[in-house]
Amino acid sequence: MDNVVIVGAGRLGRALECILKERAGLELWDTDFAKHPEQKELAEIIPTAGFVLVCTPSWTLREALSQIKPLLDPMAVVILFQKGIEEQTLKLSPEIGRDVLGEEQPIAYIGGPMMAEECLLGQHSFGVVASQKEEALTPVLELFSGSTLRLESSSDLRGVPLAGVLKNVYSFVLGLATGLGWGKNACGWLAGRSIAEMDILMEKLGGDVETVYGPAGIADFIATAFNADSRNRTHGAELASRGSSVLESEGARSLPALLEMVPAEVLAQSPLLRAARDVAISGRPAKEVFDELAV
């Protein structure tokens, strides 16, 4: 039962394959056969897996888990990575995992700065694994021990995925500022305000505020918001500079659901979150919105 199956052969799935390349019994699978033509059938590889790493987009997670559920060993640890909110239910990925797989299945969540491009080059990455089950935490730490991914552990299974959502949204905000030509001084101020808002939102939405200041929060935010290759940042920059973008990012996609979760009095304390709403949802010109922020 030490076999490892990675579901999803996108950038993250490939990065994890690289990180775990020394492991025997490692299998990669994707719904798109063309991404990994030598893959085996799910029915062949899931039943013998001790770990299943689900690397699908957040909006396809429920479907992916439903597909593997009948094949899972009850002791297999399911590891999730999605940094989004399910639009219909406002649930984070571990909550979707419990919905589909039940309370008994060991579920863990990994967040933190894990840029796929750097992982594929063998560079170090850092994260935090969260679970409320010790039988999930210890095996996951052992799975990645000695690899280029260094993991801390946490019991904050609400806050760690929520931090991933927030860092995506606020990286999108930094992208908007970048697209408007804001300089380093202004973006430094904006980053500080972003972290302050993440702190407030984490507390009000049921996570541990300390999580904001760990790998899943501030570390991942810095890695994403100031990375020219970041999809969230690039989406914001294009939207601000051109008025439109062909890109789709987790940050912008999560924004409507996040706004539904945030009480009105908390939104009133969150001018950057309102700015993201005004540009991405209400369609106000980014320059007009950000000029108001700078007053």
PDB file of C-alpha atoms in Angstrom:
ATOM      1  CA  MET A   1       0.000   0.000   0.000  1.00  0.00           C
ATOM      2  CA  ASP A   2       2.965   2.355  -0.487  1.00  0.00           C
ATOM      3  CA  ASN A   3       2.051   3.069  -4.112  1.00  0.00           C
ATOM      4  CA  VAL A   4       1.426   6.717  -5.000  1.00  0.00           C
ATOM      5  CA  VAL A   5      -1.081   7.859  -7.622  1.00  0.00           C
ATOM      6  CA  ILE A   6      -1.134  11.436  -8.907  1.00  0.00           C
ATOM      7  CA  VAL A   7      -4.500  12.334 -10.448  1.00  0.00           C
ATOM      8  CA  GLY A   8      -4.055  15.223 -12.872  1.00  0.00           C
ATOM      9  CA  ALA A   9      -1.105  15.582 -15.251  1.00  0.00           C
ATOM     10  CA  GLY A  10      -1.093  19.366 -15.419  1.00  0.00           C
ATOM     11  CA  ARG A  11       1.737  21.582 -14.160  1.00  0.00           C
ATOM     12  CA  LEU A  12       1.254  20.685 -10.495  1.00  0.00           C
ATOM     13  CA  GLY A  13       0.867  16.980 -11.191  1.00  0.00           C
ATOM     14  CA  ARG A  14       4.063  16.958 -13.240  1.00  0.00           C
ATOM     15  CA  ALA A  15       5.867  18.934 -10.540  1.00  0.00           C
ATOM     16  CA  LEU A  16       4.848  16.421  -7.876  1.00  0.00           C
ATOM     17  CA  GLU A  17       5.915  13.580 -10.152  1.00  0.00           C
ATOM     18  CA  CYS A  18       9.349  15.225 -10.314  1.00  0.00           C
ATOM     19  CA  ILE A  19       9.490  15.751  -6.541  1.00  0.00           C
ATOM     20  CA  LEU A  20       8.602  12.086  -5.902  1.00  0.00           C
ATOM     21  CA  LYS A  21      10.579  10.633  -8.811  1.00  0.00           C
ATOM     22  CA  GLU A  22      12.719   8.457  -6.512  1.00  0.00           C
ATOM     23  CA  ARG A  23       9.660   6.671  -5.145  1.00  0.00           C
ATOM     24  CA  ALA A  24       8.844   3.211  -6.414  1.00  0.00           C
ATOM     25  CA  GLY A  25       5.232   2.577  -7.398  1.00  0.00           C
ATOM     26  CA  LEU A  26       4.556   6.117  -8.626  1.00  0.00           C
ATOM     27  CA  GLU A  27       1.735   6.456 -11.177  1.00  0.00           C
ATOM     28  CA  LEU A  28       0.405   9.514 -13.027  1.00  0.00           C
ATOM     29  CA  TRP A  29      -3.115   9.625 -14.477  1.00  0.00           C
ATOM     30  CA  ASP A  30      -5.205  12.214 -16.301  1.00  0.00           C
ATOM     31  CA  THR A  31      -8.639  12.317 -17.897  1.00  0.00           C
ATOM     32  CA  ASP A  32      -6.850  13.550 -21.023  1.00  0.00           C
ATOM     33  CA  PHE A  33      -5.032  10.434 -22.220  1.00  0.00           C
ATOM     34  CA  ALA A  34      -2.878  12.550 -24.549  1.00  0.00           C
ATOM     35  CA  LYS A  35      -1.155  14.148 -21.550  1.00  0.00           C
ATOM     36  CA  HIS A  36       0.185  10.782 -20.389  1.00  0.00           C
ATOM     37  CA  PRO A  37      -0.285   8.091 -23.059  1.00  0.00           C
ATOM     38  CA  GLU A  38       1.503   5.394 -21.041  1.00  0.00           C
ATOM     39  CA  GLN A  39      -0.867   5.688 -18.088  1.00  0.00           C
ATOM     40  CA  LYS A  40      -2.665   2.686 -16.635  1.00  0.00           C
ATOM     41  CA  GLU A  41      -6.389   2.440 -15.923  1.00  0.00           C
ATOM     42  CA  LEU A  42      -7.633   3.987 -12.673  1.00  0.00           C
ATOM     43  CA  ALA A  43      -9.208   0.666 -11.702  1.00  0.00           C
ATOM     44  CA  GLU A  44      -5.742  -0.880 -11.844  1.00  0.00           C
ATOM     45  CA  ILE A  45      -3.795   1.700  -9.843  1.00  0.00           C
ATOM     46  CA  ILE A  46      -6.147   3.284  -7.267  1.00  0.00           C
ATOM     47  CA  PRO A  47      -6.988   0.129  -5.232  1.00  0.00           C
ATOM     48  CA  THR A  48      -3.300  -0.483  -4.416  1.00  0.00           C
ATOM     49  CA  ALA A  49      -2.483   3.155  -3.646  1.00  0.00           C
ATOM     50  CA  GLY A  50      -1.486   4.227  -0.156  1.00  0.00           C
ATOM     51  CA  PHE A  51      -1.527   7.855  -1.290  1.00  0.00           C
ATOM     52  CA  VAL A  52      -3.701   9.567  -3.900  1.00  0.00           C
ATOM     53  CA  LEU A  53      -2.619  13.115  -4.777  1.00  0.00           C
ATOM     54  CA  VAL A  54      -5.512  14.937  -6.448  1.00  0.00           C
ATOM     55  CA  CYS A  55      -4.160  17.770  -8.620  1.00  0.00           C
ATOM     56  CA  THR A  56      -7.264  18.720 -10.583  1.00  0.00           C
ATOM     57  CA  PRO A  57      -8.626  22.294 -10.750  1.00  0.00           C
ATOM     58  CA  SER A  58     -10.893  23.226  -7.853  1.00  0.00           C
ATOM     59  CA  TRP A  59     -13.970  23.338 -10.097  1.00  0.00           C
ATOM     60  CA  THR A  60     -13.535  19.668 -11.115  1.00  0.00           C
ATOM     61  CA  LEU A  61     -12.552  18.311  -7.686  1.00  0.00           C
ATOM     62  CA  ARG A  62     -15.934  16.862  -6.703  1.00  0.00           C
ATOM     63  CA  GLU A  63     -16.184  14.978  -9.993  1.00  0.00           C
ATOM     64  CA  ALA A  64     -12.634  13.637  -9.666  1.00  0.00           C
ATOM     65  CA  LEU A  65     -13.198  12.414  -6.111  1.00  0.00           C
ATOM     66  CA  SER A  66     -16.471  10.754  -7.103  1.00  0.00           C
ATOM     67  CA  GLN A  67     -14.581   8.897  -9.820  1.00  0.00           C
ATOM     68  CA  ILE A  68     -11.946   7.470  -7.492  1.00  0.00           C
ATOM     69  CA  LYS A  69     -14.153   6.860  -4.428  1.00  0.00           C
ATOM     70  CA  PRO A  70     -15.357   3.330  -5.365  1.00  0.00           C
ATOM     71  CA  LEU A  71     -11.749   2.265  -5.970  1.00  0.00           C
ATOM     72  CA  LEU A  72     -10.100   3.702  -2.839  1.00  0.00           C
ATOM     73  CA  ASP A  73      -8.693   1.615  -0.029  1.00  0.00           C
ATOM     74  CA  PRO A  74     -10.295   2.935   3.204  1.00  0.00           C
ATOM     75  CA  MET A  75      -6.837   3.579   4.691  1.00  0.00           C
ATOM     76  CA  ALA A  76      -5.404   5.404   1.661  1.00  0.00           C
ATOM     77  CA  VAL A  77      -4.477   9.029   2.352  1.00  0.00           C
ATOM     78  CA  VAL A  78      -6.063  11.446  -0.116  1.00  0.00           C
ATOM     79  CA  ILE A  79      -3.985  14.621  -0.513  1.00  0.00           C
ATOM     80  CA  LEU A  80      -5.626  17.765  -1.908  1.00  0.00           C
ATOM     81  CA  PHE A  81      -3.999  20.931  -3.297  1.00  0.00           C
ATOM     82  CA  GLN A  82      -6.854  23.062  -4.716  1.00  0.00           C
ATOM     83  CA  LYS A  83      -6.839  26.791  -3.852  1.00  0.00           C
ATOM     84  CA  GLY A  84     -10.419  27.610  -4.754  1.00  0.00           C
ATOM     85  CA  ILE A  85     -13.995  27.646  -3.465  1.00  0.00           C
ATOM     86  CA  GLU A  86     -16.818  25.543  -4.879  1.00  0.00           C
ATOM     87  CA  GLU A  87     -19.254  28.121  -6.256  1.00  0.00           C
ATOM     88  CA  GLN A  88     -22.492  26.255  -5.539  1.00  0.00           C
ATOM     89  CA  THR A  89     -21.689  25.255  -1.938  1.00  0.00           C
ATOM     90  CA  LEU A  90     -19.022  27.781  -0.855  1.00  0.00           C
ATOM     91  CA  LYS A  91     -16.946  24.825   0.363  1.00  0.00           C
ATOM     92  CA  LEU A  92     -13.165  24.523   0.419  1.00  0.00           C
ATOM     93  CA  SER A  93     -11.493  21.422  -0.955  1.00  0.00           C
ATOM     94  CA  PRO A  94     -11.178  19.443   2.331  1.00  0.00           C
ATOM     95  CA  GLU A  95     -14.900  19.980   2.943  1.00  0.00           C
ATOM     96  CA  ILE A  96     -15.642  18.681  -0.561  1.00  0.00           C
ATOM     97  CA  GLY A  97     -13.384  15.740   0.239  1.00  0.00           C
ATOM     98  CA  ARG A  98     -15.392  14.891   3.342  1.00  0.00           C
ATOM     99  CA  ASP A  99     -18.646  15.282   1.417  1.00  0.00           C
ATOM    100  CA  VAL A 100     -17.609  12.805  -1.251  1.00  0.00           C
ATOM    101  CA  LEU A 101     -15.319  10.395   0.589  1.00  0.00           C
ATOM    102  CA  GLY A 102     -16.865  10.435   4.058  1.00  0.00           C
ATOM    103  CA  GLU A 103     -15.508  11.262   7.502  1.00  0.00           C
ATOM    104  CA  GLU A 104     -13.413   8.108   7.878  1.00  0.00           C
ATOM    105  CA  GLN A 105     -11.203   8.463   4.794  1.00  0.00           C
ATOM    106  CA  PRO A 106      -7.867  10.080   5.781  1.00  0.00           C
ATOM    107  CA  ILE A 107      -7.670  13.467   4.025  1.00  0.00           C
ATOM    108  CA  ALA A 108      -4.780  15.923   4.031  1.00  0.00           C
ATOM    109  CA  TYR A 109      -4.273  19.274   2.342  1.00  0.00           C
ATOM    110  CA  ILE A 110      -0.950  20.750   1.199  1.00  0.00           C
ATOM    111  CA  GLY A 111      -0.505  24.482   0.657  1.00  0.00           C
ATOM    112  CA  GLY A 112       2.435  26.828   0.274  1.00  0.00           C
ATOM    113  CA  PRO A 113       4.801  28.211  -2.373  1.00  0.00           C
ATOM    114  CA  MET A 114       5.247  25.370  -4.850  1.00  0.00           C
ATOM    115  CA  MET A 115       5.744  27.021  -8.239  1.00  0.00           C
ATOM    116  CA  ALA A 116       5.656  24.153 -10.722  1.00  0.00           C
ATOM    117  CA  GLU A 117       8.389  25.581 -12.937  1.00  0.00           C
ATOM    118  CA  GLU A 118      10.874  25.645 -10.059  1.00  0.00           C
ATOM    119  CA  CYS A 119       9.854  22.210  -8.775  1.00  0.00           C
ATOM    120  CA  LEU A 120      10.496  20.759 -12.235  1.00  0.00           C
ATOM    121  CA  LEU A 121      14.017  22.217 -12.112  1.00  0.00           C
ATOM    122  CA  GLY A 122      14.684  20.428  -8.841  1.00  0.00           C
ATOM    123  CA  GLN A 123      14.656  23.620  -6.784  1.00  0.00           C
ATOM    124  CA  HIS A 124      13.454  23.615  -3.194  1.00  0.00           C
ATOM    125  CA  SER A 125       9.843  24.351  -2.326  1.00  0.00           C
ATOM    126  CA  PHE A 126       8.165  24.703   1.034  1.00  0.00           C
ATOM    127  CA  GLY A 127       4.677  23.928   2.239  1.00  0.00           C
ATOM    128  CA  VAL A 128       2.443  22.921   5.079  1.00  0.00           C
ATOM    129  CA  VAL A 129       0.351  19.774   5.292  1.00  0.00           C
ATOM    130  CA  ALA A 130      -2.892  20.110   7.222  1.00  0.00           C
ATOM    131  CA  SER A 131      -5.119  17.361   8.546  1.00  0.00           C
ATOM    132  CA  GLN A 132      -7.255  16.669  11.563  1.00  0.00           C
ATOM    133  CA  LYS A 133      -6.183  13.022  11.525  1.00  0.00           C
ATOM    134  CA  GLU A 134      -2.751  12.022  12.826  1.00  0.00           C
ATOM    135  CA  GLU A 135      -2.944   8.913  10.644  1.00  0.00           C
ATOM    136  CA  ALA A 136      -2.851  11.258   7.652  1.00  0.00           C
ATOM    137  CA  LEU A 137      -0.256  13.806   8.821  1.00  0.00           C
ATOM    138  CA  THR A 138       2.619  11.490   9.727  1.00  0.00           C
ATOM    139  CA  PRO A 139       2.533   9.376   6.534  1.00  0.00           C
ATOM    140  CA  VAL A 140       2.439  12.501   4.336  1.00  0.00           C
ATOM    141  CA  LEU A 141       5.446  13.982   6.126  1.00  0.00           C
ATOM    142  CA  GLU A 142       7.255  10.676   5.616  1.00  0.00           C
ATOM    143  CA  LEU A 143       6.218  10.534   1.945  1.00  0.00           C
ATOM    144  CA  PHE A 144       7.990  13.815   1.173  1.00  0.00           C
ATOM    145  CA  SER A 145      10.878  13.342   3.608  1.00  0.00           C
ATOM    146  CA  GLY A 146      14.187  13.700   1.774  1.00  0.00           C
ATOM    147  CA  SER A 147      12.556  15.315  -1.271  1.00  0.00           C
ATOM    148  CA  THR A 148      12.890  18.902  -2.464  1.00  0.00           C
ATOM    149  CA  LEU A 149       9.510  19.723  -0.869  1.00  0.00           C
ATOM    150  CA  ARG A 150       9.940  20.626   2.807  1.00  0.00           C
ATOM    151  CA  LEU A 151       6.730  20.329   4.796  1.00  0.00           C
ATOM    152  CA  GLU A 152       5.519  21.646   8.135  1.00  0.00           C
ATOM    153  CA  SER A 153       2.389  20.193   9.734  1.00  0.00           C
ATOM    154  CA  SER A 154      -0.820  21.837  10.922  1.00  0.00           C
ATOM    155  CA  SER A 155      -4.228  20.853  12.237  1.00  0.00           C
ATOM    156  CA  ASP A 156      -5.832  23.956  10.643  1.00  0.00           C
ATOM    157  CA  LEU A 157      -7.699  22.147   7.881  1.00  0.00           C
ATOM    158  CA  ARG A 158      -9.936  25.195   7.433  1.00  0.00           C
ATOM    159  CA  GLY A 159      -7.296  27.899   7.424  1.00  0.00           C
ATOM    160  CA  VAL A 160      -4.614  26.356   5.210  1.00  0.00           C
ATOM    161  CA  PRO A 161      -6.835  26.005   2.097  1.00  0.00           C
ATOM    162  CA  LEU A 162      -8.489  29.343   2.893  1.00  0.00           C
ATOM    163  CA  ALA A 163      -5.040  30.957   2.911  1.00  0.00           C
ATOM    164  CA  GLY A 164      -4.530  29.601  -0.606  1.00  0.00           C
ATOM    165  CA  VAL A 165      -7.754  31.223  -1.756  1.00  0.00           C
ATOM    166  CA  LEU A 166      -6.871  34.552  -0.158  1.00  0.00           C
ATOM    167  CA  LYS A 167      -3.328  34.671  -1.537  1.00  0.00           C
ATOM    168  CA  ASN A 168      -4.713  34.077  -5.046  1.00  0.00           C
ATOM    169  CA  VAL A 169      -7.240  36.899  -4.711  1.00  0.00           C
ATOM    170  CA  TYR A 170      -4.704  39.363  -3.314  1.00  0.00           C
ATOM    171  CA  SER A 171      -2.093  38.344  -5.903  1.00  0.00           C
ATOM    172  CA  PHE A 172      -4.722  39.274  -8.485  1.00  0.00           C
ATOM    173  CA  VAL A 173      -5.018  42.673  -6.752  1.00  0.00           C
ATOM    174  CA  LEU A 174      -1.224  43.150  -6.963  1.00  0.00           C
ATOM    175  CA  GLY A 175      -1.484  42.219 -10.627  1.00  0.00           C
ATOM    176  CA  LEU A 176      -4.040  44.970 -11.186  1.00  0.00           C
ATOM    177  CA  ALA A 177      -1.658  47.477  -9.621  1.00  0.00           C
ATOM    178  CA  THR A 178       1.226  46.211 -11.748  1.00  0.00           C
ATOM    179  CA  GLY A 179      -0.870  46.581 -14.882  1.00  0.00           C
ATOM    180  CA  LEU A 180      -1.544  50.195 -13.945  1.00  0.00           C
ATOM    181  CA  GLY A 181       2.166  50.876 -13.660  1.00  0.00           C
ATOM    182  CA  TRP A 182       2.320  51.163  -9.882  1.00  0.00           C
ATOM    183  CA  GLY A 183       5.937  51.149  -8.702  1.00  0.00           C
ATOM    184  CA  LYS A 184       7.703  49.156  -6.010  1.00  0.00           C
ATOM    185  CA  ASN A 185       6.892  51.629  -3.233  1.00  0.00           C
ATOM    186  CA  ALA A 186       3.172  51.521  -3.964  1.00  0.00           C
ATOM    187  CA  CYS A 187       3.143  47.752  -4.469  1.00  0.00           C
ATOM    188  CA  GLY A 188       5.026  47.304  -1.188  1.00  0.00           C
ATOM    189  CA  TRP A 189       2.312  49.292   0.578  1.00  0.00           C
ATOM    190  CA  LEU A 190      -0.357  47.281  -1.237  1.00  0.00           C
ATOM    191  CA  ALA A 191       1.266  44.003  -0.171  1.00  0.00           C
ATOM    192  CA  GLY A 192       1.234  45.123   3.459  1.00  0.00           C
ATOM    193  CA  ARG A 193      -2.436  46.063   3.233  1.00  0.00           C
ATOM    194  CA  SER A 194      -3.180  42.725   1.562  1.00  0.00           C
ATOM    195  CA  ILE A 195      -1.654  40.791   4.455  1.00  0.00           C
ATOM    196  CA  ALA A 196      -3.621  42.889   6.952  1.00  0.00           C
ATOM    197  CA  GLU A 197      -6.865  42.075   5.130  1.00  0.00           C
ATOM    198  CA  MET A 198      -5.949  38.385   4.904  1.00  0.00           C
ATOM    199  CA  ASP A 199      -5.497  38.420   8.698  1.00  0.00           C
ATOM    200  CA  ILE A 200      -8.974  39.894   9.235  1.00  0.00           C
ATOM    201  CA  LEU A 201     -10.645  37.545   6.764  1.00  0.00           C
ATOM    202  CA  MET A 202      -8.924  34.451   8.149  1.00  0.00           C
ATOM    203  CA  GLU A 203     -10.228  35.159  11.641  1.00  0.00           C
ATOM    204  CA  LYS A 204     -13.770  35.954  10.489  1.00  0.00           C
ATOM    205  CA  LEU A 205     -14.002  32.922   8.182  1.00  0.00           C
ATOM    206  CA  GLY A 206     -12.967  30.367  10.779  1.00  0.00           C
ATOM    207  CA  GLY A 207      -9.268  29.758  10.208  1.00  0.00           C
ATOM    208  CA  ASP A 208      -6.290  30.193  12.520  1.00  0.00           C
ATOM    209  CA  VAL A 209      -4.764  33.660  12.071  1.00  0.00           C
ATOM    210  CA  GLU A 210      -1.281  32.167  12.546  1.00  0.00           C
ATOM    211  CA  THR A 211      -1.788  30.336   9.251  1.00  0.00           C
ATOM    212  CA  VAL A 212      -1.650  33.676   7.408  1.00  0.00           C
ATOM    213  CA  TYR A 213       1.960  34.107   8.547  1.00  0.00           C
ATOM    214  CA  GLY A 214       3.140  30.646   7.505  1.00  0.00           C
ATOM    215  CA  PRO A 215       3.902  28.851   4.229  1.00  0.00           C
ATOM    216  CA  ALA A 216       0.290  28.743   3.010  1.00  0.00           C
ATOM    217  CA  GLY A 217      -0.291  32.445   3.633  1.00  0.00           C
ATOM    218  CA  ILE A 218       2.367  35.133   3.425  1.00  0.00           C
ATOM    219  CA  ALA A 219       5.038  32.873   1.879  1.00  0.00           C
ATOM    220  CA  ASP A 220       2.789  31.729  -0.960  1.00  0.00           C
ATOM    221  CA  PHE A 221       1.415  35.257  -1.382  1.00  0.00           C
ATOM    222  CA  ILE A 222       4.899  36.734  -1.874  1.00  0.00           C
ATOM    223  CA  ALA A 223       5.915  33.946  -4.254  1.00  0.00           C
ATOM    224  CA  THR A 224       2.761  34.472  -6.325  1.00  0.00           C
ATOM    225  CA  ALA A 225       2.170  38.224  -6.183  1.00  0.00           C
ATOM    226  CA  PHE A 226       5.712  39.150  -7.226  1.00  0.00           C
ATOM    227  CA  ASN A 227       6.183  36.394  -9.797  1.00  0.00           C
ATOM    228  CA  ALA A 228       5.842  37.527 -13.408  1.00  0.00           C
ATOM    229  CA  ASP A 229       4.872  33.962 -14.371  1.00  0.00           C
ATOM    230  CA  SER A 230       1.987  33.831 -11.888  1.00  0.00           C
ATOM    231  CA  ARG A 231      -1.369  33.359 -13.567  1.00  0.00           C
ATOM    232  CA  ASN A 232      -3.190  35.364 -10.878  1.00  0.00           C
ATOM    233  CA  ARG A 233      -0.806  38.311 -11.162  1.00  0.00           C
ATOM    234  CA  THR A 234      -0.746  38.195 -14.974  1.00  0.00           C
ATOM    235  CA  HIS A 235      -4.541  38.045 -15.178  1.00  0.00           C
ATOM    236  CA  GLY A 236      -4.825  41.150 -13.009  1.00  0.00           C
ATOM    237  CA  ALA A 237      -2.113  42.989 -14.941  1.00  0.00           C
ATOM    238  CA  GLU A 238      -3.747  42.303 -18.305  1.00  0.00           C
ATOM    239  CA  LEU A 239      -7.192  43.282 -17.046  1.00  0.00           C
ATOM    240  CA  ALA A 240      -5.866  46.596 -15.711  1.00  0.00           C
ATOM    241  CA  SER A 241      -3.683  47.503 -18.685  1.00  0.00           C
ATOM    242  CA  ARG A 242      -5.926  46.308 -21.528  1.00  0.00           C
ATOM    243  CA  GLY A 243      -9.387  46.303 -19.991  1.00  0.00           C
ATOM    244  CA  SER A 244      -9.766  42.581 -20.691  1.00  0.00           C
ATOM    245  CA  SER A 245      -7.862  39.309 -20.451  1.00  0.00           C
ATOM    246  CA  VAL A 246      -8.141  35.937 -22.136  1.00  0.00           C
ATOM    247  CA  LEU A 247      -6.655  34.316 -19.030  1.00  0.00           C
ATOM    248  CA  GLU A 248      -8.634  32.668 -16.264  1.00  0.00           C
ATOM    249  CA  SER A 249      -7.194  32.588 -12.761  1.00  0.00           C
ATOM    250  CA  GLU A 250      -8.159  30.851  -9.527  1.00  0.00           C
ATOM    251  CA  GLY A 251      -8.126  34.219  -7.772  1.00  0.00           C
ATOM    252  CA  ALA A 252     -10.690  35.878 -10.023  1.00  0.00           C
ATOM    253  CA  ARG A 253     -12.732  32.694 -10.238  1.00  0.00           C
ATOM    254  CA  SER A 254     -12.891  32.393  -6.430  1.00  0.00           C
ATOM    255  CA  LEU A 255     -13.769  36.053  -5.895  1.00  0.00           C
ATOM    256  CA  PRO A 256     -17.601  35.847  -6.198  1.00  0.00           C
ATOM    257  CA  ALA A 257     -17.778  32.893  -3.794  1.00  0.00           C
ATOM    258  CA  LEU A 258     -15.406  34.563  -1.342  1.00  0.00           C
ATOM    259  CA  LEU A 259     -17.540  37.707  -1.375  1.00  0.00           C
ATOM    260  CA  GLU A 260     -20.593  35.596  -0.537  1.00  0.00           C
ATOM    261  CA  MET A 261     -18.757  34.187   2.481  1.00  0.00           C
ATOM    262  CA  VAL A 262     -17.607  37.559   3.840  1.00  0.00           C
ATOM    263  CA  PRO A 263     -20.028  39.400   6.175  1.00  0.00           C
ATOM    264  CA  ALA A 264     -20.907  42.954   5.116  1.00  0.00           C
ATOM    265  CA  GLU A 265     -19.203  44.536   8.124  1.00  0.00           C
ATOM    266  CA  VAL A 266     -15.972  42.671   7.307  1.00  0.00           C
ATOM    267  CA  LEU A 267     -16.142  43.692   3.648  1.00  0.00           C
ATOM    268  CA  ALA A 268     -16.426  47.284   4.860  1.00  0.00           C
ATOM    269  CA  GLN A 269     -12.999  46.826   6.522  1.00  0.00           C
ATOM    270  CA  SER A 270     -11.472  45.339   3.353  1.00  0.00           C
ATOM    271  CA  PRO A 271     -10.914  48.050   0.718  1.00  0.00           C
ATOM    272  CA  LEU A 272      -8.633  45.885  -1.437  1.00  0.00           C
ATOM    273  CA  LEU A 273     -11.184  43.096  -1.598  1.00  0.00           C
ATOM    274  CA  ARG A 274     -13.795  45.666  -2.611  1.00  0.00           C
ATOM    275  CA  ALA A 275     -11.402  46.983  -5.262  1.00  0.00           C
ATOM    276  CA  ALA A 276     -11.017  43.483  -6.712  1.00  0.00           C
ATOM    277  CA  ARG A 277     -14.805  43.179  -6.774  1.00  0.00           C
ATOM    278  CA  ASP A 278     -15.281  46.557  -8.431  1.00  0.00           C
ATOM    279  CA  VAL A 279     -12.847  45.768 -11.256  1.00  0.00           C
ATOM    280  CA  ALA A 280     -13.366  42.035 -11.839  1.00  0.00           C
ATOM    281  CA  ILE A 281     -17.117  41.798 -11.215  1.00  0.00           C
ATOM    282  CA  SER A 282     -18.627  45.281 -11.510  1.00  0.00           C
ATOM    283  CA  GLY A 283     -16.445  46.234 -14.475  1.00  0.00           C
ATOM    284  CA  ARG A 284     -15.243  49.586 -13.175  1.00  0.00           C
ATOM    285  CA  PRO A 285     -12.010  50.885 -14.742  1.00  0.00           C
ATOM    286  CA  ALA A 286      -9.045  49.705 -12.689  1.00  0.00           C
ATOM    287  CA  LYS A 287      -7.383  53.136 -12.745  1.00  0.00           C
ATOM    288  CA  GLU A 288     -10.448  54.807 -11.289  1.00  0.00           C
ATOM    289  CA  VAL A 289     -10.712  52.210  -8.505  1.00  0.00           C
ATOM    290  CA  PHE A 290      -7.013  52.263  -7.627  1.00  0.00           C
ATOM    291  CA  ASP A 291      -6.800  56.055  -7.698  1.00  0.00           C
ATOM    292  CA  GLU A 292      -9.404  55.995  -4.922  1.00  0.00           C
ATOM    293  CA  LEU A 293      -7.272  53.526  -2.943  1.00  0.00           C
ATOM    294  CA  ALA A 294      -4.280  55.832  -3.102  1.00  0.00           C
ATOM    295  CA  VAL A 295      -6.122  58.863  -1.720  1.00  0.00           C
TER     296      VAL A 295
END
